[in-house]
PDB file of C-alpha atoms in Angstrom:
ATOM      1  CA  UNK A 198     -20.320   4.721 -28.558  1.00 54.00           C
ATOM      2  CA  UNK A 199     -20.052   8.110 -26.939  1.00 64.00           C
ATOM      3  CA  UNK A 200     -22.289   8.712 -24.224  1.00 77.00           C
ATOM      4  CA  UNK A 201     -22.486  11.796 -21.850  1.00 87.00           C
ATOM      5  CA  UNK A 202     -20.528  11.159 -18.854  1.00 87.00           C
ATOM      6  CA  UNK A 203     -23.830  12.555 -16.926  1.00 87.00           C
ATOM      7  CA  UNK A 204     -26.182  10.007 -18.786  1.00 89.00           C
ATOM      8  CA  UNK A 205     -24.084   7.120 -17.725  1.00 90.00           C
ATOM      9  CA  UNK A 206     -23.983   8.271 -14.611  1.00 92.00           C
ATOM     10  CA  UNK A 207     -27.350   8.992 -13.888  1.00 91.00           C
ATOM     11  CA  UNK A 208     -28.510   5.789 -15.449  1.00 91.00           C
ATOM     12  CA  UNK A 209     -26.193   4.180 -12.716  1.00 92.00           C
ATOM     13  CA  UNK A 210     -27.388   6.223 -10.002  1.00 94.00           C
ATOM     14  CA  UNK A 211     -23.931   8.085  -9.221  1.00 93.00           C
ATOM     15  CA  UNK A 212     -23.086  11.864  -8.764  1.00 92.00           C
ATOM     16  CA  UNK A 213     -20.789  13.233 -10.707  1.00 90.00           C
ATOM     17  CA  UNK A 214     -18.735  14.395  -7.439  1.00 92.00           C
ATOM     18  CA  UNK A 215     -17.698  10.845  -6.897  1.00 93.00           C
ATOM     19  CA  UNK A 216     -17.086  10.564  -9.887  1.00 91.00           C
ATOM     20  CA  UNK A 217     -14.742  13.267 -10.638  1.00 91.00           C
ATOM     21  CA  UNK A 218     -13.279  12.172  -6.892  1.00 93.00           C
ATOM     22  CA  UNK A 219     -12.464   8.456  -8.018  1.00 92.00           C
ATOM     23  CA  UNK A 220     -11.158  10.088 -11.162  1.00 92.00           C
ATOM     24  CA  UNK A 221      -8.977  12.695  -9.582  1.00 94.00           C
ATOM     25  CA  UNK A 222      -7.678   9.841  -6.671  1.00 93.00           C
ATOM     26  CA  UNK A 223      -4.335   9.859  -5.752  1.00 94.00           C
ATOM     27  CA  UNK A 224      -2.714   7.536  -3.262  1.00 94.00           C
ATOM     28  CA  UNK A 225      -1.336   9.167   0.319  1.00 96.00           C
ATOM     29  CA  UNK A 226       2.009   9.289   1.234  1.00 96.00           C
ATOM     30  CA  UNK A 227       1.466   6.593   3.666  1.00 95.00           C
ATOM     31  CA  UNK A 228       0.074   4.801   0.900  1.00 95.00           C
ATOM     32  CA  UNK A 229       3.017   4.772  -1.274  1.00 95.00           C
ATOM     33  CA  UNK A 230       5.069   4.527   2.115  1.00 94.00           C
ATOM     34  CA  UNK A 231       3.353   1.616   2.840  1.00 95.00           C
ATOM     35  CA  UNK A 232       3.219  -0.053  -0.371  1.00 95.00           C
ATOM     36  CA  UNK A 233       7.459   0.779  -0.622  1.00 94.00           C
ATOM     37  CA  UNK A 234       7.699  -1.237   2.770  1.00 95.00           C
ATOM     38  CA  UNK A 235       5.583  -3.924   1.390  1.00 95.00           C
ATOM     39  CA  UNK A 236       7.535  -4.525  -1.402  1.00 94.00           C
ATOM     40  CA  UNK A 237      11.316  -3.963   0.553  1.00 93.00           C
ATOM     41  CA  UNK A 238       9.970  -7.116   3.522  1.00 94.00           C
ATOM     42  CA  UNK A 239       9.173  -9.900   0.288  1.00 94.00           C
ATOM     43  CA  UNK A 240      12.584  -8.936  -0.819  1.00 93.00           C
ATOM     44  CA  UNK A 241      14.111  -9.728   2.528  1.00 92.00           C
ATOM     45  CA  UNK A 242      12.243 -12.274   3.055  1.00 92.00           C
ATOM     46  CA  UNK A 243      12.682 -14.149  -0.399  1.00 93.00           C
ATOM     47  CA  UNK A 244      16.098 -13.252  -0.068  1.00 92.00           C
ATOM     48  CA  UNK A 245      16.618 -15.334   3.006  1.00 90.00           C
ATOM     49  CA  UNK A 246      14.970 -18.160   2.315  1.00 91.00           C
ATOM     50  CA  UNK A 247      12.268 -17.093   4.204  1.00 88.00           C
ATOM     51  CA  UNK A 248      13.368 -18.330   7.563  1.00 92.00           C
ATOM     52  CA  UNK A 249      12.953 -14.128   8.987  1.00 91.00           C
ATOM     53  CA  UNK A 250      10.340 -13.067  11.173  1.00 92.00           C
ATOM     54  CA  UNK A 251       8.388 -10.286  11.275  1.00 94.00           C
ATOM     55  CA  UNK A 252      11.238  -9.101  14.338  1.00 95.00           C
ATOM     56  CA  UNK A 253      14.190  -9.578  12.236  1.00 95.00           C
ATOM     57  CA  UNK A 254      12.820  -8.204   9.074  1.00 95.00           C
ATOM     58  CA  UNK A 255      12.398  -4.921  11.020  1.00 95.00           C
ATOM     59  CA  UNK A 256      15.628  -5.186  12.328  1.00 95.00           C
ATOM     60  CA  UNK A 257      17.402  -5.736   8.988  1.00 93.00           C
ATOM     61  CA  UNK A 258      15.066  -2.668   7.522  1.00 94.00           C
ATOM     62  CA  UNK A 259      16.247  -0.562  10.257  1.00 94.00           C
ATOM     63  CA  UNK A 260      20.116  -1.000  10.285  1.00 93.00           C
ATOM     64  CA  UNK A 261      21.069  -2.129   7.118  1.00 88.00           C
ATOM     65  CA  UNK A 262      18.546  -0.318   5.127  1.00 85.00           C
ATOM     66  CA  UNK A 263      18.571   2.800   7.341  1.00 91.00           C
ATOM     67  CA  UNK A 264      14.408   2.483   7.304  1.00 88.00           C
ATOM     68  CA  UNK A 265      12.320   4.417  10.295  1.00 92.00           C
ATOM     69  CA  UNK A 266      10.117   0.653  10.710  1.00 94.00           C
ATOM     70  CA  UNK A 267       8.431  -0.789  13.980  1.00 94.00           C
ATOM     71  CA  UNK A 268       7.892  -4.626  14.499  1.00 94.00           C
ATOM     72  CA  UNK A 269       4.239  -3.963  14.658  1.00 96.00           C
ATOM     73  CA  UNK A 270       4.246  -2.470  11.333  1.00 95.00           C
ATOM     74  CA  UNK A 271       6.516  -5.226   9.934  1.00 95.00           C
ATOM     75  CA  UNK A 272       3.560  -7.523  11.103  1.00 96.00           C
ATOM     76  CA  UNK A 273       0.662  -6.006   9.697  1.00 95.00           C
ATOM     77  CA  UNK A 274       1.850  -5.622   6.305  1.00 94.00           C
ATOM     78  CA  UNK A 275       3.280  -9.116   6.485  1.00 92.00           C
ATOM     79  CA  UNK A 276      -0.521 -10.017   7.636  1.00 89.00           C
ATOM     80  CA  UNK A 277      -2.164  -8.183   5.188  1.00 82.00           C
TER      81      UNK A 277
END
């Protein structure tokens, strides 16, 4: 039941730097930005019925919300 982290990773083939990396990971500030966003344009869009665009999302995100947001932006997280 307790294997040597270096065992299983040599049996796999791995170094232990990515490894450790993977481990250690945190997500970037755009990350979490992005994710944030993400989560703020299913609310506005749920919220109206889902009748906004990508154009009017933005909009809303910018002036009611007070969020720094471009259209394009809106549009590839909507995409994605």
């Amino acid at each position: 039941m307790g294997h040597r982290i270096t065992s299983v990773l040599s049996a796999l083939n791995i170094a232990r730097s990515t490894y450790y990396q993977w481990k250690n990971w945190h997500p970037s500030k755009q990350e979490t930005r992005r994710n944030a966003l993400k989560m703020a344009i299913k609310a506005v869009y749920n919220t109206n019925r889902g009748i906004y665009g990508y154009r009017r999302i933005a909009a809303f995100l910018r002036f009611i919300l007070n969020t720094e947001v471009g259209d394009r932006l809106v549009w590839e997280l909507i995409m994605r």
